[in-house]
Short mmCIF file of C-alpha atoms in Angstrom, two decimals:
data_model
loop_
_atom_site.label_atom_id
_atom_site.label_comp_id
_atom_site.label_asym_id
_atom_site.label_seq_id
_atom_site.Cartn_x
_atom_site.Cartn_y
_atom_site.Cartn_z
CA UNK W 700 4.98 -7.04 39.40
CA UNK W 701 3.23 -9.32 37.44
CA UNK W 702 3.45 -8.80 33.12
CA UNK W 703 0.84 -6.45 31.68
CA UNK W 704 -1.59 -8.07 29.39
CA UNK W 705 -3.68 -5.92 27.41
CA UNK W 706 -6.31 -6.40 24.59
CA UNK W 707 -8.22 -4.60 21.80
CA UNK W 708 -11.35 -6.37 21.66
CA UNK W 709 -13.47 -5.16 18.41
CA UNK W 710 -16.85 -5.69 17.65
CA UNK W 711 -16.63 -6.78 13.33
CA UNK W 712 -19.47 -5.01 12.61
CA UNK W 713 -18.17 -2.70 10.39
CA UNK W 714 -14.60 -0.84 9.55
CA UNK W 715 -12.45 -0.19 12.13
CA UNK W 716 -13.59 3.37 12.93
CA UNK W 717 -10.71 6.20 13.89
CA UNK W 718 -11.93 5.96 17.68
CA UNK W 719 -11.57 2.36 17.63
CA UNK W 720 -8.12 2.67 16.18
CA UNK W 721 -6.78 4.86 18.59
CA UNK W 722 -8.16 2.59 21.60
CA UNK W 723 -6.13 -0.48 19.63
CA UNK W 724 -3.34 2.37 19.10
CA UNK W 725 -3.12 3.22 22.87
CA UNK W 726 -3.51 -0.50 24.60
CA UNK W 727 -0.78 -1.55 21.90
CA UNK W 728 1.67 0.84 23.48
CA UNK W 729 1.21 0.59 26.92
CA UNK W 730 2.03 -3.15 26.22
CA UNK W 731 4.87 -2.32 24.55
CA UNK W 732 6.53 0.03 26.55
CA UNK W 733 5.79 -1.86 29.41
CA UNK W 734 7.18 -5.42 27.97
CA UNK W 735 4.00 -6.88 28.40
CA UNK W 736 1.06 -8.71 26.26
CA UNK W 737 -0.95 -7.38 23.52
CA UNK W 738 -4.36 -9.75 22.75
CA UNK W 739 -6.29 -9.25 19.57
CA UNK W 740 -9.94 -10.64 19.52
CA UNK W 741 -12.77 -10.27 17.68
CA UNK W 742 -16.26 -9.63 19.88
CA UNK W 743 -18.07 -12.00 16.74
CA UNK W 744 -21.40 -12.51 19.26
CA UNK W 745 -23.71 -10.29 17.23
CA UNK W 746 -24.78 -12.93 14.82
CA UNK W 747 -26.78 -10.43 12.67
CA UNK W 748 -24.38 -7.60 12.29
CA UNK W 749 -21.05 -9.60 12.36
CA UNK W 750 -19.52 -9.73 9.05
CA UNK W 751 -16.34 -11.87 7.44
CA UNK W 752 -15.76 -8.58 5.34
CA UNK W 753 -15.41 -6.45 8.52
CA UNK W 754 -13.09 -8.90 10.35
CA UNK W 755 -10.92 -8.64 7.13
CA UNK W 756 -10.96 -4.52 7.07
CA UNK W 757 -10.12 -5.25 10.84
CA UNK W 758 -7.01 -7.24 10.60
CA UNK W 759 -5.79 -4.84 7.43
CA UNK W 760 -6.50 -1.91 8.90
CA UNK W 761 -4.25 -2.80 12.18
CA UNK W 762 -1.88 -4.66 10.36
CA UNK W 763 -1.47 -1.44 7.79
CA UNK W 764 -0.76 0.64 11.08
CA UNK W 765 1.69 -1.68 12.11
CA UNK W 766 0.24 -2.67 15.51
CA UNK W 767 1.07 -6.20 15.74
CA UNK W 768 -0.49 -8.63 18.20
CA UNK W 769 1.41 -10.97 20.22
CA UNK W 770 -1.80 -13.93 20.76
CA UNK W 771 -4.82 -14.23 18.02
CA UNK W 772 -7.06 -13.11 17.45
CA UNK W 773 -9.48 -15.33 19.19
CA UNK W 774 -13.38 -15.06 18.44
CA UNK W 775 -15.69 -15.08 21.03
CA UNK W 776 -17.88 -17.81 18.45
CA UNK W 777 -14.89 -20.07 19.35
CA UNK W 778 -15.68 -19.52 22.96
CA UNK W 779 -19.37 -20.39 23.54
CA UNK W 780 -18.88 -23.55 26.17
CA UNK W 781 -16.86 -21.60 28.30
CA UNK W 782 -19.04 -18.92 28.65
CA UNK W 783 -21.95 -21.31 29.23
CA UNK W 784 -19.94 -22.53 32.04
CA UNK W 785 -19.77 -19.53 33.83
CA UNK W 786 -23.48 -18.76 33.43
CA UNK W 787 -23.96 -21.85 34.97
CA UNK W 788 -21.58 -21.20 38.03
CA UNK W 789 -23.49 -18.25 39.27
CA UNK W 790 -27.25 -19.95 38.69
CA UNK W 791 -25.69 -22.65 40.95
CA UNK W 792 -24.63 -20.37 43.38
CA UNK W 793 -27.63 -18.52 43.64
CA UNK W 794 -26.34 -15.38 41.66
CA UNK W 795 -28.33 -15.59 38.53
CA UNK W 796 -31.69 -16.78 37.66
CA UNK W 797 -33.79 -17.77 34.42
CA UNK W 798 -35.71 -14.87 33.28
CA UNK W 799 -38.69 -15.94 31.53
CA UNK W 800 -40.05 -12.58 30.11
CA UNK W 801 -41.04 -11.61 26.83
CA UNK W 802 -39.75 -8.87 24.69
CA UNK W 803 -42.92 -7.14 23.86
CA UNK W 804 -43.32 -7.87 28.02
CA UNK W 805 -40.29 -5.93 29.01
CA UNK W 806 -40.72 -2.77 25.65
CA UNK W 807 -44.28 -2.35 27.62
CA UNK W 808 -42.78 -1.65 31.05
CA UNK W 809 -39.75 0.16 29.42
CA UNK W 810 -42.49 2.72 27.99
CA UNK W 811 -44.68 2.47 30.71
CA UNK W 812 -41.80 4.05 33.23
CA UNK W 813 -40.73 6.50 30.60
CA UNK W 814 -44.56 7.83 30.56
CA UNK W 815 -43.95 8.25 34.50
CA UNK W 816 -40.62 9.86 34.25
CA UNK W 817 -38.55 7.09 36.10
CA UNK W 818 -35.87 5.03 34.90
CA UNK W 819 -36.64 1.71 33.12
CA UNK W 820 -35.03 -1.10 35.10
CA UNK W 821 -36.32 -4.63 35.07
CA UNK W 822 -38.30 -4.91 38.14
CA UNK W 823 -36.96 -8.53 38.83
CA UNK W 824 -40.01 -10.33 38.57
CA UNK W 825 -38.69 -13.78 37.82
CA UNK W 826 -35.92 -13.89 40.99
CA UNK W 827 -38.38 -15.84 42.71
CA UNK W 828 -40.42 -18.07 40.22
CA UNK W 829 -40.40 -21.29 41.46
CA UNK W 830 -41.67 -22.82 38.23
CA UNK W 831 -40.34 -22.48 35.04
CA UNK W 832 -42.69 -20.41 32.48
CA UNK W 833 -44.33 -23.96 29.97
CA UNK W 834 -43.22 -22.93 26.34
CA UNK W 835 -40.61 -20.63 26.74
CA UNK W 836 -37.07 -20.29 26.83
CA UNK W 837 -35.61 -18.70 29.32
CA UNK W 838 -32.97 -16.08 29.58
CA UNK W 839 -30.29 -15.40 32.04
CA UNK W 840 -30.24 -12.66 34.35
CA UNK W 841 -27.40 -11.54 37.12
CA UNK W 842 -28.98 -11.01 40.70
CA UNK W 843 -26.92 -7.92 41.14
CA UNK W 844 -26.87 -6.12 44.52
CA UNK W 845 -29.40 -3.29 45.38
CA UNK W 846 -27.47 -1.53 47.94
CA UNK W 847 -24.73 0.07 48.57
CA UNK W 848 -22.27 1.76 45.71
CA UNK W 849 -19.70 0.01 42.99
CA UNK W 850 -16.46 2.25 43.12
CA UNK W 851 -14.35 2.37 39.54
CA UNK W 852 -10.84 3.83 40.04
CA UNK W 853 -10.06 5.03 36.71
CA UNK W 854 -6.28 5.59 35.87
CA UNK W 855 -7.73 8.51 33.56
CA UNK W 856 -11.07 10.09 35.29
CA UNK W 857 -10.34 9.03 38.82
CA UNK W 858 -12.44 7.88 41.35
CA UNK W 859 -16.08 7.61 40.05
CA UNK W 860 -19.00 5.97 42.13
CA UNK W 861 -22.09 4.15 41.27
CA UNK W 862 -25.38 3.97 43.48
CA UNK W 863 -26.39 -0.13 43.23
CA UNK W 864 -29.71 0.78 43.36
CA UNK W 865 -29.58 2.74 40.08
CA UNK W 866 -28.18 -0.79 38.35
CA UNK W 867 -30.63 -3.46 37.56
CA UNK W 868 -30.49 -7.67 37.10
CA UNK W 869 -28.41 -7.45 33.59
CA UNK W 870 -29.50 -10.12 30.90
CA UNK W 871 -26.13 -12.17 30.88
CA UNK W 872 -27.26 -14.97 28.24
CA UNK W 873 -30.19 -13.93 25.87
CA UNK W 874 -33.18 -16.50 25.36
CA UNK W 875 -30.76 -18.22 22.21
CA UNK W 876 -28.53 -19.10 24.35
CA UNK W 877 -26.07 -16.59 23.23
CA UNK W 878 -24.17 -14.13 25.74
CA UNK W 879 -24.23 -10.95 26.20
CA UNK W 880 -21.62 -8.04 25.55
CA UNK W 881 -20.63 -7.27 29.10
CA UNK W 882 -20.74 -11.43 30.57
CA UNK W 883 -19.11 -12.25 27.04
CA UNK W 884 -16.35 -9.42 27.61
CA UNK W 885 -15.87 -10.33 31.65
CA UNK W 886 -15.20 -13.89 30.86
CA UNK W 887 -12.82 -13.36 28.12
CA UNK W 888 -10.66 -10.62 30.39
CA UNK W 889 -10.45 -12.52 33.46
CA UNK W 890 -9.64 -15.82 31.52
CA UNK W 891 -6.75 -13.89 29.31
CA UNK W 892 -5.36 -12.62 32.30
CA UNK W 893 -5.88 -8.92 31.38
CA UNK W 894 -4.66 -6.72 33.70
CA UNK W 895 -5.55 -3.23 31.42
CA UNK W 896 -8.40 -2.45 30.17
CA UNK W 897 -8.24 0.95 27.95
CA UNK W 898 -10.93 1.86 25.89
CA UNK W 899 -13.55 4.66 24.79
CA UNK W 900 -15.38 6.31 27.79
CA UNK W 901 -18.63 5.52 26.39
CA UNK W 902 -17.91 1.93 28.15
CA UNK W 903 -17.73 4.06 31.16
CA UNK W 904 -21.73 3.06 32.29
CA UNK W 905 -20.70 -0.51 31.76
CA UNK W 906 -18.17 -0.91 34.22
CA UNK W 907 -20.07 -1.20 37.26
CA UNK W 908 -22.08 -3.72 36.23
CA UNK W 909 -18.53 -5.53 34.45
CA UNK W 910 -17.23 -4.84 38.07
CA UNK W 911 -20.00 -6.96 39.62
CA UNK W 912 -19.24 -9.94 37.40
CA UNK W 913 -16.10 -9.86 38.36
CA UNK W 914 -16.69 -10.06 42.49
CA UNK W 915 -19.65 -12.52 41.70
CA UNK W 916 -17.25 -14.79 39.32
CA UNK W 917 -14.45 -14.60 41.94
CA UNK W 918 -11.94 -13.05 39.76
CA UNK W 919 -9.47 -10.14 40.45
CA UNK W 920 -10.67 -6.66 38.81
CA UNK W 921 -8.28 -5.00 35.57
CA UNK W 922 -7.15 -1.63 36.20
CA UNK W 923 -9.71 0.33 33.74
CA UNK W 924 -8.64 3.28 31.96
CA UNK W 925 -11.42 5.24 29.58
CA UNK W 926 -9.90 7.48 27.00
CA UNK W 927 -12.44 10.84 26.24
CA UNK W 928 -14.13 10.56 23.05
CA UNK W 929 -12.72 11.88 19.16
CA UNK W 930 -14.91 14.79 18.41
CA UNK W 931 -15.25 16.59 14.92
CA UNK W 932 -14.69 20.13 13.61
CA UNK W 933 -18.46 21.07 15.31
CA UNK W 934 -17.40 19.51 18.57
CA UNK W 935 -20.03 17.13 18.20
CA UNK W 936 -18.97 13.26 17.97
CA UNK W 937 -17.05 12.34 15.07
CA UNK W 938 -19.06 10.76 12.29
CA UNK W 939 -19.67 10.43 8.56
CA UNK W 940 -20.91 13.65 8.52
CA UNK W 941 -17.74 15.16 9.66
CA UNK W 942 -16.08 13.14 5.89
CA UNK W 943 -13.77 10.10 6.67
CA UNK W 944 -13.93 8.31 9.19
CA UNK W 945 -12.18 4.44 8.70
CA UNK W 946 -9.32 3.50 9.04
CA UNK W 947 -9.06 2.28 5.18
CA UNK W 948 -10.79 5.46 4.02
CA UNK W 949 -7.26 7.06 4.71
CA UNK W 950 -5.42 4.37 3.00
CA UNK W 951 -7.57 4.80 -0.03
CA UNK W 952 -6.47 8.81 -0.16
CA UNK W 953 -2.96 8.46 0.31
CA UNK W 954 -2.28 8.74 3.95
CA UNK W 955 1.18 7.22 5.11
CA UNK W 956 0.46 4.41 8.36
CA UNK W 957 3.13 6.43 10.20
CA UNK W 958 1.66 9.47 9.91
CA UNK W 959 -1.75 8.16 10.70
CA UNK W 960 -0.37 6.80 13.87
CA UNK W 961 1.25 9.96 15.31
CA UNK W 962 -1.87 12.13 14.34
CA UNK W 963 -4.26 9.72 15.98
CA UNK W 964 -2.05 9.57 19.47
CA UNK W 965 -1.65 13.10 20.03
CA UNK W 966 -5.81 12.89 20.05
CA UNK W 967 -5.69 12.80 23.71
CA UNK W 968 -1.95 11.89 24.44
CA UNK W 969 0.96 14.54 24.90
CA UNK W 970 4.45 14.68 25.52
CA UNK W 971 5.61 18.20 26.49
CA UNK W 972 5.52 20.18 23.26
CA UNK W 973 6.77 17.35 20.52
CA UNK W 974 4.18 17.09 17.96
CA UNK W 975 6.08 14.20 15.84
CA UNK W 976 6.87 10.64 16.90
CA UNK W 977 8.37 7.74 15.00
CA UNK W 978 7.21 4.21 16.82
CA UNK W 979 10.10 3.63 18.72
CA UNK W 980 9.84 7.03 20.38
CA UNK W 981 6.31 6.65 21.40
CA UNK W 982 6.53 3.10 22.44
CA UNK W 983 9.11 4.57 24.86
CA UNK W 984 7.17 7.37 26.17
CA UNK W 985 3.94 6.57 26.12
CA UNK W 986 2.30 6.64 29.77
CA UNK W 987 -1.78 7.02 30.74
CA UNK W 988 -0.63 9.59 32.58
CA UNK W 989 -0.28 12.25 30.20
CA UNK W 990 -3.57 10.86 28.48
CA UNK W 991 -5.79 14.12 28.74
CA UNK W 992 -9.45 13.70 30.51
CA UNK W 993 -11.01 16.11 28.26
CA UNK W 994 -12.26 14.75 24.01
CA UNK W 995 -9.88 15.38 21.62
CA UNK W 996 -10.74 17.33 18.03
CA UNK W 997 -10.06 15.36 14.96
CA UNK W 998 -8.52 18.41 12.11
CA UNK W 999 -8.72 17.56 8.96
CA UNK W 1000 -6.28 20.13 8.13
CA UNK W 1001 -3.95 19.75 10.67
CA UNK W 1002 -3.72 15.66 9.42
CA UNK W 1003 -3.32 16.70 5.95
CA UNK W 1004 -0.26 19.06 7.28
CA UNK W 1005 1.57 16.55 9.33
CA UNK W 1006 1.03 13.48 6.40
CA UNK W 1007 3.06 16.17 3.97
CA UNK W 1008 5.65 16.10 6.63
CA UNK W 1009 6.02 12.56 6.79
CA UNK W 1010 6.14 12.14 2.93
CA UNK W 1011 9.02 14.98 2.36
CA UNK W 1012 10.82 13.11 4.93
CA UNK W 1013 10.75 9.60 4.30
CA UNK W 1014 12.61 7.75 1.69
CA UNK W 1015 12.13 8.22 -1.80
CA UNK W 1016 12.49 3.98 -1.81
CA UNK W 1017 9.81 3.80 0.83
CA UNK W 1018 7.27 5.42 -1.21
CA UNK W 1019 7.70 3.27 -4.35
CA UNK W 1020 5.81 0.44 -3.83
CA UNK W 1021 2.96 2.59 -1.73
CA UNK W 1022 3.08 4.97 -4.67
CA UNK W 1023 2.42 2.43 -7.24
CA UNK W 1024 -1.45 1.26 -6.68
CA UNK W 1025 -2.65 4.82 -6.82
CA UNK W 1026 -0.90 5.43 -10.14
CA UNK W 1027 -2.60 1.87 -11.24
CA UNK W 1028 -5.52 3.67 -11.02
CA UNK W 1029 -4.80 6.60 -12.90
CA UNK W 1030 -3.28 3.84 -15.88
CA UNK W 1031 -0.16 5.52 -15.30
CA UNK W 1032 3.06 2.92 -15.90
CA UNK W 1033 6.51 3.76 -14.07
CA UNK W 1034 8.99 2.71 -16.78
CA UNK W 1035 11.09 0.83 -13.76
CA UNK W 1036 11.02 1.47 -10.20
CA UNK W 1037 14.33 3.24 -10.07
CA UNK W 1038 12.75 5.82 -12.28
CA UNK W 1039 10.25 5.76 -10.19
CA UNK W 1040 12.08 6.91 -7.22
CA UNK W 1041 13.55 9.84 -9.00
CA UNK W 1042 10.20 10.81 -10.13
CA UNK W 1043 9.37 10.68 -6.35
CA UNK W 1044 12.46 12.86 -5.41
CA UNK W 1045 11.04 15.54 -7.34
CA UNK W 1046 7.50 15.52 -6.24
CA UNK W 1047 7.87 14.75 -2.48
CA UNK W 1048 7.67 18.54 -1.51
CA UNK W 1049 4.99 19.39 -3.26
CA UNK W 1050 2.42 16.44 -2.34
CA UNK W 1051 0.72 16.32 1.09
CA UNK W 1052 -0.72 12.68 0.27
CA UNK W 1053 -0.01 9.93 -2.48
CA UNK W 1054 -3.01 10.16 -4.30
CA UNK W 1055 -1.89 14.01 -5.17
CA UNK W 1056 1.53 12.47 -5.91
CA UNK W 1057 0.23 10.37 -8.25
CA UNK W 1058 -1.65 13.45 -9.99
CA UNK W 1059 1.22 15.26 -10.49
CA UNK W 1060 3.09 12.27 -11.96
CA UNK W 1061 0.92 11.90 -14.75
CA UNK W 1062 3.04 14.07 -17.20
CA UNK W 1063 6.06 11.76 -16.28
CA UNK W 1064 4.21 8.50 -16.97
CA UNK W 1065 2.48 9.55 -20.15
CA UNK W 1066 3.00 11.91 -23.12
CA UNK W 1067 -0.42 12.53 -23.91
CA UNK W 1068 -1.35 14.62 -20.26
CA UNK W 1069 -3.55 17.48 -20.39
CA UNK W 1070 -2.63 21.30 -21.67
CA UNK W 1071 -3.34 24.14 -19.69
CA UNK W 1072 -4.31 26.02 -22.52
CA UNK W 1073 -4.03 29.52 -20.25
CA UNK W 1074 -0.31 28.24 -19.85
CA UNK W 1075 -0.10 27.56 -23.25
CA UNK W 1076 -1.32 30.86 -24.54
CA UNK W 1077 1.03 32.80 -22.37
CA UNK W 1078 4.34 31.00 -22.81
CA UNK W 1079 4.51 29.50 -26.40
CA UNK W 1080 4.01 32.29 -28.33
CA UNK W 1081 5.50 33.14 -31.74
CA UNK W 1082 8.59 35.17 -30.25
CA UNK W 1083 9.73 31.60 -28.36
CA UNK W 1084 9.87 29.56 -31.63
CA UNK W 1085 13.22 30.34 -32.72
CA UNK W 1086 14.80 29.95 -29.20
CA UNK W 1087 12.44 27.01 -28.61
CA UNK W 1088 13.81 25.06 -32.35
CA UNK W 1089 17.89 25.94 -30.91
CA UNK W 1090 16.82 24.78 -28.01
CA UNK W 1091 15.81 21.62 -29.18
CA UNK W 1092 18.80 21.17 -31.69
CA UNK W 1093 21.41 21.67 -28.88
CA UNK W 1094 19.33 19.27 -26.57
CA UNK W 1095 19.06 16.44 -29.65
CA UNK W 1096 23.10 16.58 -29.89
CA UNK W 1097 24.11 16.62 -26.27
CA UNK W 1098 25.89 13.71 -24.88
CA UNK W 1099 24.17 13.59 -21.94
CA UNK W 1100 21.20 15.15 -19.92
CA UNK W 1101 22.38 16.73 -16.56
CA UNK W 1102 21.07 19.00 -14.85
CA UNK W 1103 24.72 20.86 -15.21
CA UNK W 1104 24.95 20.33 -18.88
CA UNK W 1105 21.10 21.44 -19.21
CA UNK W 1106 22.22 24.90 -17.38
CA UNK W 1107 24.67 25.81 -19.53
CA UNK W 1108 22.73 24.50 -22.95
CA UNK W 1109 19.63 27.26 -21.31
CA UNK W 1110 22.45 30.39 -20.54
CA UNK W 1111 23.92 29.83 -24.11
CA UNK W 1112 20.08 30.30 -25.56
CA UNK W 1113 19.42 33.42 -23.19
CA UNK W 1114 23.01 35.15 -24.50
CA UNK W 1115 22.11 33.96 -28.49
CA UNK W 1116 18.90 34.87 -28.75
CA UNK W 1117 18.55 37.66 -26.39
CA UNK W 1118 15.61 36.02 -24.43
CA UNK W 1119 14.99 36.25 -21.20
CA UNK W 1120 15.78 32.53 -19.25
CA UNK W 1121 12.25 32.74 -17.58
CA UNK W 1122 10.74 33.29 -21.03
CA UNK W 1123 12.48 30.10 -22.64
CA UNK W 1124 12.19 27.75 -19.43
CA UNK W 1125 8.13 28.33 -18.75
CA UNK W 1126 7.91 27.49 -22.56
CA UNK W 1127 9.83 24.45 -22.08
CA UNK W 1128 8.14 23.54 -18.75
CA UNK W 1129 4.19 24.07 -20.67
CA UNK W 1130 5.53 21.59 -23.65
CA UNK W 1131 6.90 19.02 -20.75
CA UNK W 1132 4.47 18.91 -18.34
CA UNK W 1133 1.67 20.60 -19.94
CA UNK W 1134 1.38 23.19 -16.79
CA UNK W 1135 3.35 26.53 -15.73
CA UNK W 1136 3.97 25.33 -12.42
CA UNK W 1137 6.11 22.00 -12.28
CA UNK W 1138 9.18 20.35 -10.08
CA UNK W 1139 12.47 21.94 -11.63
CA UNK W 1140 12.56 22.13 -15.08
CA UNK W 1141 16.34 20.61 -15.32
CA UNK W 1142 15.35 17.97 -13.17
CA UNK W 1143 12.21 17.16 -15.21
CA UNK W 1144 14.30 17.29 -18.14
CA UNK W 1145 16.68 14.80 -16.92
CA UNK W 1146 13.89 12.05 -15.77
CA UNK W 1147 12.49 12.51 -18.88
CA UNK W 1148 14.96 11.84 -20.68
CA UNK W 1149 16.99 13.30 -24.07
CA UNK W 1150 14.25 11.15 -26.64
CA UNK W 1151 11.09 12.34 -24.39
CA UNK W 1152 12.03 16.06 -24.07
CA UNK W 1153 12.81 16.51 -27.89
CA UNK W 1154 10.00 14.55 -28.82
CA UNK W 1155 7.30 16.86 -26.66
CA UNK W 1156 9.30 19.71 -27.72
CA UNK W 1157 9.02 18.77 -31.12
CA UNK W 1158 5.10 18.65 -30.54
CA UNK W 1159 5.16 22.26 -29.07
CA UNK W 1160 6.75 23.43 -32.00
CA UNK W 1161 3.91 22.10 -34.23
CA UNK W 1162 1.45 23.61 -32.61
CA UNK W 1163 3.13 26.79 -32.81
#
């Protein structure tokens, strides 16, 4: 058996949307856990919507992901001779023709056979000019067949067949000289040698005709496989409407790659009942044939849930560096990055994404963080003073701050002053942190350190 090539071949007109991520997600593991090829290239035709920006957000976004690509990525701008050549193949051998109509020519007739309730398809008035048209350039039209049916054997939806007659003579290279999506994409698979072609099922209309090219170029057909759509909450198609939708959009919140990966390939993809996959796991048992026919639901929820589970169980080490440019934006400064990773430690339970991580790090990275004054009200009262000032003494003298040593320092309070240890810790944890609700208060005592904690202490005490 021949190697596997695949490709993701996206159109830089934008960010890479979560649909279009999945597709590059799913032809990036069948060529992986089939030892095979994995293309990148950019569909740059669209000269008025194709942007340098978007090919950027393209190559982060898959790069962030961690789908690597073994060749590119080539741009179909790069390619323009070669698809000129093939244009010219089939007008020598009779299986294209110049097409000499005008647009305003062609919108008429379009309306004309909506009015009448039939299908618009170009009528194929120029197959038989014998002339060319005096002062205009023509286009390039495929003479495609008017009978019989075009059969696409889908490794996902089966067999699915297509009356000729419903298909008309496709433009194949516009008036510019420019080609077309479905010539452009032809060329380009049957020249890489692509022997997969997986991607959204809204291509599904365009494989016939792509199918066509193919027998009328002479070149051998890719197995195609189209994966159901991503649908939102509503069940309609999933769009701005339905919040983010790019690929960057979940960078920018605090979404791990990992995590982003696993949610987006159990959209359509199972494996018995696991729900959670590290890469090497689903490069090993991914198959199309457990990719479901029916759309997938894209839960917002249900992403948030499984991005908490991949942050409480990855390294505190790991999370450093991704941790750092959302506390940049807060103007919160780790003191080193091995404080940093404790401070992690104690927050990694109680964050479902980094951009709450970095929330509830402020207190550690600044001493002058926000009071809930509710807190405040109810734990540092009058009665807490005393206990509070001991407190503070005993902490100011200790050797050293451990978690141990801060146990015994609180039970020695509770016996002396007869308060309770809930009492003297929540007015502790509202002069640290500035909340009632923190990570533990001997471990936020201890990252701290003994200078911080008497200092904000000290401050409590004031205000008292």
């Amino acid at each position: 058996m021949n190697k596997v090539v695949l490709r993701f071949a996206p159109s830089p007109t934008g960010y890479l949307h979560i649909g279009g991520a999945r597709t590059a997600l799913f032809n990036w593991l069948y060529a992986r856990n089939q030892g095979g090829k994995f293309i990148l290239r950019i569909e740059d035709t669209d000269q008025v919507r194709s942007t340098k920006e978007s090919i950027v957000a393209i190559l982060e976004s898959l790069t962030w992901l961690g789908l690597d690509w073994d060749e590119g990525p080539i741009y179909q701008t790069d390619r323009l001779p070669l698809y000129r050549d093939h244009v010219q193949r089939l007008l020598q051998e009779g299986k294209a023709y110049p097409c000499y109509c005008l647009p305003e020519e062609l919108e008429e007739k379009r309306q004309k056979a909506l009015k009448e309730k039939r299908k618009p398809k170009y009528d194929g008035r120029c197959q038989n000019l014998k002339e060319p048209i005096p002062g205009r350039t023509p286009a390039i039209r495929f003479k495609a067949p008017q009978q019989g049916v075009t059969i696409l054997r889908d490794l996902i939806k089966g067999v699915i067949e297509f009356e000729n007659a419903e298909l008309d003579d496709l433009i194949i290279q516009r008036s510019d000289g420019w080609p077309t999506y479905n010539f452009s994409a032809v060329v380009d698979d049957a020249t890489m040698s692509i022997t997969h072609v997986i991607r959204g099922d809204d291509h599904v209309n365009n494989t016939p005709r792509q199918i066509l090219l193919y027998e009328a170029l002479g070149y051998p057909l890719p197995q195609f496989a189209h994966v159901p759509m991503i649908l939102g909450a509503d069940k309609t198609r999933l769009s701005k409407r339905h919040g983010a939708t790019s690929v960057l959009a979940y960078k920018e919140m605090g979404y791990l790659p990992q995590a982003l990966v696993n949610y987006l390939v159990r959209l359509g993809w199972s494996y018995g009942d696991q729900e959670v996959f590290n890469q090497q796991e689903l490069v090993e048992k991914f198959s199309l044939e457990n990719v479901g026919k029916s759309a997938a639901v894209f839960n917002t929820e249900k992403f948030l849930w499984l991005n908490g589970l991949y942050i409480r169980q990855e390294k505190p080490e790991n999370l450093v560096e991704q941790l750092i440019p959302f506390l940049d934006q807060k103007g919160l400064k780790p003191r080193s990055r091995a404080w940093l990773k404790e401070v992690i430690k104690t927050l990694q339970e109680r964050s479902k994404n980094l951009m709450e991580m970095a929330e509830q790090a402020e207190f550690f990275c600044r001493d002058d963080f926000p009071t809930d004054e509710k807190a405040a009200a109810k734990h540092l009262t009058p009665n807490i003073k005393e206990p509070l000032e001991t407190l503070n003494v005993k902490i100011n003298s200790s050797p050293e701050l451990d978690e141990k040593g801060l146990e015994e320092i609180f039970k020695e309070i509770v016996t002396q002053k007869g308060v309770k240890l809930g009492a003297i810790a929540q007015a502790v944890r509202v002069a640290l942190t500035g909340k009632a609700v923190s990570p533990g208060i001997y471990e936020v005592m201890k990252i701290l350190g003994r200078e911080e904690v008497v200092k904000r202490i000290s401050r409590a005490l004031e205000k008292l």
